[in-house]
Amino acid sequence: MLDTTFLVDPRGRIVYVNAACQRMFGYAPEELIGQLLFDYLAPDDRARTQEEARHVMAGCPRVGFENRYLRKDGRYVNVMWSACWSAEDQLRIGVARDVTHLKRTEAIQHATYAISEAAHNATDLDGLLRQIHQIVARLVPVAGLAIATCDRRTKELSFSYQMDRDGSLPVLDEPLACQFCAQVICGGRPMRLPDTMLRARSGEALSRHDRTGWLAIPLIAQHETIGVLVLKSDPETHHSDEDRGLLHFVSEQVAIAIDRAQMKDELLRAARYDELTGLPNRRLFKDRINSAVARCVRSRGSMAVLYIDVDDFKQVNDALGHATGDLLLKDIARRLQLCVRGADTVARLGGDEFVVLLEGVATQGDAQLVVVKIRDAMLPPLDIGGQSLRIQLSIGVALYPEHGQELEQLLKHADEAMYSDKRNTGAVLTYPAPPNPIGGSSPADR
């Protein structure tokens, strides 16, 4: 017979087993006869198997019960049982069929579907990586999981996700792990990692009981390695050859899902953020101010909008080049962000025009305090390629609800106030002048 047949007495001791057991369990019949069958059970399956045995011995035949046994070589075998009880002989008769390959195929199918579903439903990359951790943990023993990804533009490697089995993080020493993961990416093959990465939260030496197993698997999508999947296992549950084969297949699905999620995140960011400065763009600013207006309506609150224009910016581009102009805009964006709270929004509308949304600002005087802070932040000159640029901004203020209750009304008032400020202050952005001094710019020049 290809299946293994057991005769087991009421105490659970094996009284007979056929020769097929050696192929399925790795033991010769004489090694098993006289032994307790439950001693070879996977610990997680013992309670429900004991309950099943009681039902069979009570006269309830069973077909299709599944559990796992530890083979002689240390690997688990998945078994499907048909069993009945012989009252006359006082023996439990069981026929065991090896369904390990079937279970592995089912696991791959389920994992593929789960990863695909997670990639479709996840709202962001972080959410996807958390779901990937859960999926992998259902397939193989996982004491902790980390995922390193490469930046799509710079190719810089960093850990996008780390989580231990108990929810602790970090899982590993990130700088050290990045070095080994870079080797995995270069080699394109799985790699065992050293135990020294275990102590991510302290510099303590590893004891014998702290030793663990680390397996790093490259994540390859469209023939390009986009990251590394790093799994931590307990000392007593190192990943078997079957586990590694399963993980190799799953890593391909994970790589595809992560690659698509990264592309989706990039497209969403490009649609909502300014590429040069990294600030929210006009579209995202519109969403945020509409949300702020809704909050003000509910709470009868107030807010302010600052419309900002860089004086003489066109002259910088004409005299020093657009590269210098870009550096100037990036520095202005950085300084503006330092002048507001985390809950406020600094956005770039386009060109040299910026806008600031200040929630919870009740009066013109409160808004002017922020205006003064911004002007002071622009006082230090910016040195670019030997050129010293002194920045001055024209700033207009609009208050909600005094100057409007809708986005366009607020922006129109703030824009008009900004032009008034420009006429009153004049253009003072300065730098070493070319032979013919550059004059001020009109609104049409902008």
Coordinates of C-alpha atoms in Angstrom, one line a residue:
M1 CA 0.0 0.0 0.0
L2 CA 1.1 3.6 -0.7
D3 CA -0.8 4.8 2.4
T4 CA 0.3 4.0 5.9
T5 CA -1.9 1.8 8.1
F6 CA -1.8 2.0 11.9
L7 CA -3.4 -0.2 14.5
V8 CA -3.4 1.7 17.9
D9 CA -4.6 0.4 21.2
P10 CA -6.8 2.3 23.6
R11 CA -3.8 3.9 25.3
G12 CA -2.6 5.3 22.0
R13 CA 0.3 2.8 21.6
I14 CA 1.1 1.5 18.1
V15 CA 0.7 -2.3 17.9
Y16 CA 1.1 -2.5 14.1
V17 CA 2.2 -0.3 11.2
N18 CA 2.9 -1.3 7.6
A19 CA 6.1 -0.7 5.6
A20 CA 4.7 2.5 4.0
C21 CA 5.4 4.4 7.2
Q22 CA 9.1 4.6 6.4
R23 CA 8.5 6.6 3.2
M24 CA 5.9 8.8 4.9
F25 CA 7.4 9.3 8.4
G26 CA 11.1 8.2 8.0
Y27 CA 10.8 5.5 10.6
A28 CA 10.9 1.7 9.9
P29 CA 7.9 -0.2 11.4
E30 CA 10.0 -1.7 14.1
E31 CA 11.0 1.8 15.3
L32 CA 7.3 2.8 15.8
I33 CA 5.7 -0.4 17.2
G34 CA 5.3 0.0 20.9
Q35 CA 5.6 3.8 20.8
L36 CA 2.8 6.3 21.6
L37 CA 1.5 7.8 18.3
F38 CA 0.8 11.1 20.0
D39 CA 4.5 11.6 20.8
Y40 CA 5.1 12.3 17.1
L41 CA 2.3 14.8 16.8
A42 CA 2.9 18.5 16.1
P43 CA 2.4 20.2 19.5
D44 CA -0.3 22.6 18.0
D45 CA -2.3 19.6 16.8
R46 CA -2.3 17.5 19.9
A47 CA -5.4 18.8 21.7
R48 CA -7.8 18.5 18.7
T49 CA -6.3 15.1 17.7
Q50 CA -7.0 13.7 21.2
E51 CA -10.6 15.0 20.9
E52 CA -10.9 13.3 17.5
A53 CA -9.5 10.0 18.8
R54 CA -12.2 10.0 21.6
H55 CA -14.9 10.5 18.9
V56 CA -13.6 7.6 16.8
M57 CA -13.3 5.3 19.9
A58 CA -16.9 6.2 20.7
G59 CA -17.9 4.5 17.5
C60 CA -17.9 7.6 15.1
P61 CA -15.8 6.7 12.0
R62 CA -13.9 9.6 10.4
V63 CA -12.8 10.4 6.9
G64 CA -10.7 13.4 6.1
F65 CA -9.2 14.5 9.5
E66 CA -5.9 16.3 9.0
N67 CA -3.0 16.9 11.3
R68 CA 0.8 17.1 11.3
Y69 CA 3.5 14.7 12.5
L70 CA 7.3 15.2 13.0
R71 CA 9.3 13.0 10.7
K72 CA 12.6 11.4 11.7
D73 CA 14.5 14.0 9.7
G74 CA 12.9 16.8 11.7
R75 CA 10.5 17.9 9.0
Y76 CA 6.7 17.9 9.4
V77 CA 4.4 15.8 7.2
N78 CA 0.8 16.7 6.7
V79 CA -1.5 13.7 7.1
M80 CA -5.1 13.0 6.1
W81 CA -6.7 10.2 8.2
S82 CA -9.5 7.7 7.7
A83 CA -10.1 6.0 11.0
C84 CA -12.6 3.7 12.8
W85 CA -12.8 1.7 16.0
S86 CA -12.9 -2.1 16.2
A87 CA -14.7 -2.8 19.5
E88 CA -14.0 -6.5 19.1
D89 CA -10.3 -6.1 18.8
Q90 CA -10.1 -2.9 21.0
L91 CA -8.0 -1.2 18.3
R92 CA -8.2 2.1 16.5
I93 CA -7.6 1.5 12.8
G94 CA -6.2 4.4 10.9
V95 CA -5.1 4.9 7.3
A96 CA -2.8 7.9 6.8
R97 CA -2.2 9.6 3.5
D98 CA 0.6 12.1 2.9
V99 CA -1.0 15.4 1.8
T100 CA 2.1 17.6 2.3
H101 CA 2.4 18.5 -1.3
L102 CA -1.3 19.2 -1.6
K103 CA -1.2 21.4 1.5
R104 CA 1.9 23.3 0.1
T105 CA 0.1 23.9 -3.2
E106 CA -3.0 25.1 -1.3
A107 CA -0.8 27.4 0.8
I108 CA 0.8 28.9 -2.3
Q109 CA -2.6 29.5 -3.9
H110 CA -4.0 31.1 -0.7
A111 CA -1.0 33.2 -0.2
T112 CA -1.0 34.4 -3.8
Y113 CA -4.7 35.3 -3.6
A114 CA -4.2 37.0 -0.2
I115 CA -1.2 39.1 -1.4
S116 CA -3.1 40.1 -4.5
E117 CA -6.1 41.1 -2.4
A118 CA -3.9 43.0 0.1
A119 CA -2.2 44.9 -2.8
H120 CA -5.6 45.8 -4.2
N121 CA -7.2 46.9 -0.9
A122 CA -4.3 48.6 0.9
T123 CA -4.5 52.3 1.0
D124 CA -0.8 52.8 1.3
L125 CA 2.5 50.9 1.4
D126 CA 2.6 50.7 5.2
G127 CA -0.8 49.0 5.3
L128 CA 0.3 46.5 2.6
L129 CA 3.5 45.6 4.5
R130 CA 1.5 44.9 7.7
Q131 CA -0.8 42.6 5.8
I132 CA 2.2 40.8 4.1
H133 CA 3.6 40.1 7.6
Q134 CA 0.4 38.4 8.6
I135 CA 0.2 36.4 5.4
V136 CA 3.8 35.1 5.7
A137 CA 3.3 34.3 9.4
R138 CA 0.5 32.0 8.4
L139 CA 2.8 30.1 6.0
V140 CA 6.0 29.5 8.0
P141 CA 7.2 30.0 11.6
V142 CA 8.0 33.7 11.9
A143 CA 9.4 35.3 15.2
G144 CA 9.8 38.6 13.4
L145 CA 9.8 40.1 10.0
A146 CA 11.4 43.1 8.3
I147 CA 11.3 44.4 4.7
A148 CA 14.0 46.6 3.2
T149 CA 13.1 48.5 0.0
C150 CA 15.2 50.5 -2.5
D151 CA 14.2 54.0 -3.3
R152 CA 13.0 54.1 -6.9
R153 CA 15.1 57.2 -7.7
T154 CA 18.2 57.1 -5.5
K155 CA 18.3 53.3 -5.1
E156 CA 19.1 53.9 -1.4
L157 CA 18.2 50.9 0.8
S158 CA 16.2 51.4 4.0
F159 CA 13.8 49.3 6.1
S160 CA 10.2 50.2 5.3
Y161 CA 8.8 47.8 7.9
Q162 CA 10.0 46.0 11.0
M163 CA 7.8 44.1 13.5
D164 CA 8.5 41.4 16.1
R165 CA 6.0 38.6 16.9
D166 CA 5.0 40.4 20.1
G167 CA 4.6 43.7 18.3
S168 CA 7.9 45.1 19.4
L169 CA 10.2 47.1 17.1
P170 CA 12.8 47.5 15.8
V171 CA 13.5 43.8 15.0
L172 CA 17.1 44.2 13.9
D173 CA 20.1 46.5 13.8
E174 CA 19.2 48.5 10.7
P175 CA 22.6 49.8 9.6
L176 CA 24.2 46.4 10.0
A177 CA 21.2 44.7 8.3
C178 CA 21.4 47.1 5.4
Q179 CA 25.0 46.0 4.7
F180 CA 24.0 42.3 4.5
C181 CA 20.9 43.1 2.5
A182 CA 23.0 45.0 0.0
Q183 CA 25.0 41.7 -0.5
V184 CA 21.7 39.8 -1.0
I185 CA 20.6 42.3 -3.6
C186 CA 24.0 42.1 -5.4
G187 CA 23.9 38.3 -5.3
G188 CA 20.3 37.9 -6.1
R189 CA 20.0 34.8 -3.9
P190 CA 18.7 34.1 -0.3
M191 CA 21.3 34.4 2.5
R192 CA 21.6 33.4 6.1
L193 CA 22.3 36.5 8.3
P194 CA 24.3 36.6 11.5
D195 CA 22.8 36.4 14.9
T196 CA 24.3 39.8 15.9
M197 CA 21.4 41.6 14.2
L198 CA 19.1 40.3 17.0
R199 CA 19.9 42.9 19.5
A200 CA 18.3 45.9 17.9
R201 CA 17.3 47.5 21.2
S202 CA 20.4 47.1 23.2
G203 CA 24.1 46.5 23.0
E204 CA 24.0 43.4 25.2
A205 CA 25.9 40.3 24.1
L206 CA 23.9 37.4 22.9
S207 CA 23.5 34.4 25.2
R208 CA 23.2 30.9 24.0
H209 CA 19.4 31.1 24.4
D210 CA 19.2 34.4 22.5
R211 CA 20.6 32.8 19.3
T212 CA 18.2 33.0 16.5
G213 CA 17.9 32.3 12.7
W214 CA 17.7 35.0 10.1
L215 CA 16.9 34.4 6.4
A216 CA 17.1 37.2 3.8
I217 CA 15.3 36.7 0.5
P218 CA 15.7 39.1 -2.4
L219 CA 12.5 40.7 -3.7
I220 CA 12.6 40.7 -7.5
A221 CA 10.0 42.4 -9.7
Q222 CA 10.3 42.7 -13.4
H223 CA 13.9 41.3 -13.3
E224 CA 15.0 44.0 -10.9
T225 CA 15.7 43.5 -7.2
I226 CA 13.6 46.1 -5.3
G227 CA 14.3 45.0 -1.8
V228 CA 14.8 42.2 0.7
L229 CA 12.4 40.2 2.8
V230 CA 14.1 39.3 6.2
L231 CA 12.6 36.7 8.5
K232 CA 13.6 35.9 12.0
S233 CA 13.0 32.4 13.4
D234 CA 13.2 31.0 16.9
P235 CA 16.3 28.8 17.7
E236 CA 14.1 25.6 17.8
T237 CA 12.2 26.4 14.5
H238 CA 14.7 27.2 11.8
H239 CA 13.2 27.3 8.3
S240 CA 13.2 24.0 6.5
D241 CA 13.9 23.4 2.8
E242 CA 10.1 23.3 2.2
D243 CA 9.7 26.6 4.1
R244 CA 12.4 28.2 2.0
G245 CA 10.9 26.9 -1.2
L246 CA 7.5 28.3 -0.2
L247 CA 9.1 31.6 0.8
H248 CA 10.9 31.8 -2.6
F249 CA 7.6 31.6 -4.4
V250 CA 5.8 34.0 -2.1
S251 CA 8.6 36.5 -2.3
E252 CA 7.9 36.9 -6.0
Q253 CA 4.3 37.8 -5.3
V254 CA 5.4 40.1 -2.4
A255 CA 7.9 41.9 -4.8
I256 CA 5.2 42.5 -7.4
A257 CA 2.8 43.8 -4.8
I258 CA 5.4 46.1 -3.2
D259 CA 6.5 47.4 -6.6
R260 CA 2.9 48.2 -7.6
A261 CA 2.3 49.9 -4.2
Q262 CA 5.4 52.0 -4.6
M263 CA 4.4 53.1 -8.1
K264 CA 0.9 53.9 -6.8
D265 CA 2.4 56.0 -3.9
E266 CA 4.6 57.8 -6.4
L267 CA 1.7 58.6 -8.7
L268 CA -0.4 59.8 -5.7
R269 CA 2.4 61.9 -4.4
A270 CA 3.1 63.4 -7.8
A271 CA -0.6 64.4 -8.1
R272 CA -0.6 66.0 -4.6
Y273 CA 2.9 67.4 -3.9
D274 CA 5.2 69.8 -5.7
E275 CA 8.1 67.9 -7.1
L276 CA 10.7 70.6 -6.5
T277 CA 10.0 71.7 -2.9
G278 CA 8.0 68.6 -1.7
L279 CA 5.3 71.0 -0.5
P280 CA 1.6 70.3 -1.1
N281 CA 0.5 71.5 -4.5
R282 CA -2.6 73.5 -5.4
R283 CA -4.8 70.4 -5.5
L284 CA -3.8 69.2 -2.1
F285 CA -4.0 72.7 -0.7
K286 CA -7.6 73.0 -2.0
D287 CA -8.5 69.7 -0.2
R288 CA -7.0 70.9 3.0
I289 CA -8.5 74.4 3.0
N290 CA -12.0 72.9 2.2
S291 CA -11.6 70.5 5.2
A292 CA -10.5 73.4 7.4
V293 CA -13.5 75.5 6.3
A294 CA -15.8 72.5 7.2
R295 CA -14.1 72.3 10.7
C296 CA -14.6 76.0 11.2
V297 CA -18.3 75.8 10.3
R298 CA -18.8 73.0 12.8
S299 CA -16.9 74.6 15.6
R300 CA -17.5 78.3 14.7
G301 CA -13.8 78.7 14.5
S302 CA -11.5 80.9 12.4
M303 CA -8.4 80.6 10.3
A304 CA -6.1 82.7 8.1
V305 CA -4.6 82.3 4.6
L306 CA -1.3 84.0 3.7
Y307 CA -0.6 84.5 0.0
I308 CA 3.2 84.9 -0.6
D309 CA 5.1 86.0 -3.6
V310 CA 8.9 86.2 -3.9
D311 CA 10.0 89.7 -4.9
D312 CA 12.1 90.0 -8.1
F313 CA 12.3 86.2 -8.5
K314 CA 12.2 86.5 -12.3
Q315 CA 15.3 88.5 -12.2
V316 CA 17.1 85.7 -10.4
N317 CA 16.2 83.3 -13.1
D318 CA 17.2 85.7 -15.9
A319 CA 20.5 86.7 -14.3
L320 CA 21.7 83.6 -12.4
G321 CA 19.8 80.8 -14.2
H322 CA 16.9 78.5 -13.4
A323 CA 19.0 76.1 -11.4
T324 CA 19.8 78.9 -8.9
G325 CA 16.1 79.9 -8.9
D326 CA 15.1 76.3 -8.1
L327 CA 17.6 76.2 -5.1
L328 CA 16.2 79.5 -3.9
L329 CA 12.6 78.2 -4.0
K330 CA 13.6 75.1 -2.1
D331 CA 15.3 77.2 0.6
I332 CA 12.2 79.5 0.9
A333 CA 10.0 76.4 1.2
R334 CA 12.2 75.1 4.0
R335 CA 12.2 78.4 5.9
L336 CA 8.4 78.7 5.6
Q337 CA 7.8 75.3 7.1
L338 CA 10.0 76.2 10.1
C339 CA 7.7 79.2 10.8
V340 CA 4.4 77.3 11.2
R341 CA 3.0 74.6 13.4
G342 CA 2.8 71.0 12.3
A343 CA -1.0 71.3 11.9
D344 CA -0.6 74.2 9.5
T345 CA -0.1 73.8 5.8
V346 CA 2.5 75.5 3.5
A347 CA 1.8 74.9 -0.2
R348 CA 3.4 76.0 -3.5
L349 CA 0.8 77.2 -5.9
G350 CA 3.2 77.4 -8.8
G351 CA 6.2 79.6 -9.9
D352 CA 7.3 81.8 -7.0
E353 CA 3.8 81.8 -5.3
F354 CA 3.3 80.1 -1.9
V355 CA 0.3 80.0 0.4
V356 CA 0.1 79.2 4.1
L357 CA -3.0 78.0 5.9
L358 CA -3.2 78.8 9.6
E359 CA -5.9 77.2 11.6
G360 CA -7.2 78.6 14.9
V361 CA -6.0 82.2 14.0
A362 CA -8.7 84.6 15.1
T363 CA -7.5 88.1 14.4
Q364 CA -5.5 90.1 11.9
G365 CA -3.0 90.7 14.7
D366 CA -2.5 86.9 15.3
A367 CA -1.8 86.4 11.6
Q368 CA 0.6 89.4 11.5
L369 CA 2.7 87.7 14.2
V370 CA 3.2 84.8 11.7
V371 CA 4.0 87.3 8.9
V372 CA 6.7 88.9 11.0
K373 CA 8.1 85.5 11.9
I374 CA 8.3 84.6 8.2
R375 CA 10.0 87.9 7.3
D376 CA 12.6 87.4 10.1
A377 CA 13.2 83.9 8.8
M378 CA 14.1 85.3 5.3
L379 CA 16.7 87.8 6.7
P380 CA 19.7 85.5 6.6
P381 CA 21.1 85.5 3.0
L382 CA 21.3 82.3 0.9
D383 CA 24.7 81.5 -0.6
I384 CA 24.4 79.6 -3.9
G385 CA 27.5 79.1 -6.0
G386 CA 29.2 82.1 -4.6
Q387 CA 26.1 84.3 -5.0
S388 CA 24.6 85.8 -1.8
L389 CA 20.8 86.3 -2.2
R390 CA 18.8 88.3 0.2
I391 CA 15.1 87.3 0.1
Q392 CA 12.1 89.5 0.6
L393 CA 8.5 88.4 0.3
S394 CA 5.3 90.2 -0.4
I395 CA 2.6 88.7 1.8
G396 CA -1.2 89.2 1.9
V397 CA -3.5 88.0 4.6
A398 CA -7.2 86.8 4.4
L399 CA -9.2 85.8 7.4
Y400 CA -12.1 83.4 7.6
P401 CA -15.0 84.3 7.8
E402 CA -14.4 88.1 7.6
H403 CA -12.9 88.0 4.1
G404 CA -14.7 85.1 2.6
Q405 CA -16.2 81.7 3.4
E406 CA -15.0 79.8 0.3
L407 CA -11.6 79.0 -1.1
E408 CA -11.7 81.3 -4.1
Q409 CA -12.9 84.3 -2.0
L410 CA -10.1 83.8 0.5
L411 CA -7.4 83.4 -2.1
K412 CA -8.7 86.5 -4.1
H413 CA -8.6 88.7 -1.0
A414 CA -5.2 87.4 0.1
D415 CA -3.8 87.9 -3.5
E416 CA -5.0 91.5 -3.6
A417 CA -3.5 92.1 -0.1
M418 CA -0.2 90.6 -1.4
Y419 CA -0.1 93.0 -4.4
S420 CA -0.8 95.9 -2.0
D421 CA 2.1 94.8 0.2
K422 CA 4.3 94.5 -2.9
R423 CA 3.5 98.1 -4.0
N424 CA 4.2 99.4 -0.5
T425 CA 7.5 97.6 0.1
G426 CA 9.1 97.5 -3.4
A427 CA 11.4 94.8 -4.7
V428 CA 14.4 94.3 -2.5
L429 CA 15.7 90.8 -3.4
T430 CA 19.4 91.6 -3.9
Y431 CA 22.6 89.8 -5.1
P432 CA 25.8 91.0 -6.8
A433 CA 24.5 93.1 -9.7
P434 CA 25.5 92.5 -13.3
P435 CA 26.9 95.4 -15.4
N436 CA 23.3 96.7 -16.0
P437 CA 21.4 96.8 -12.7
I438 CA 18.1 94.9 -12.8
G439 CA 15.0 96.8 -11.9
G440 CA 11.9 95.7 -10.1
S441 CA 9.3 93.5 -11.7
S442 CA 5.7 94.2 -12.4
P443 CA 2.9 91.8 -11.9
A444 CA 2.9 91.2 -15.6
D445 CA 6.5 90.1 -15.5
R446 CA 5.7 87.4 -13.0

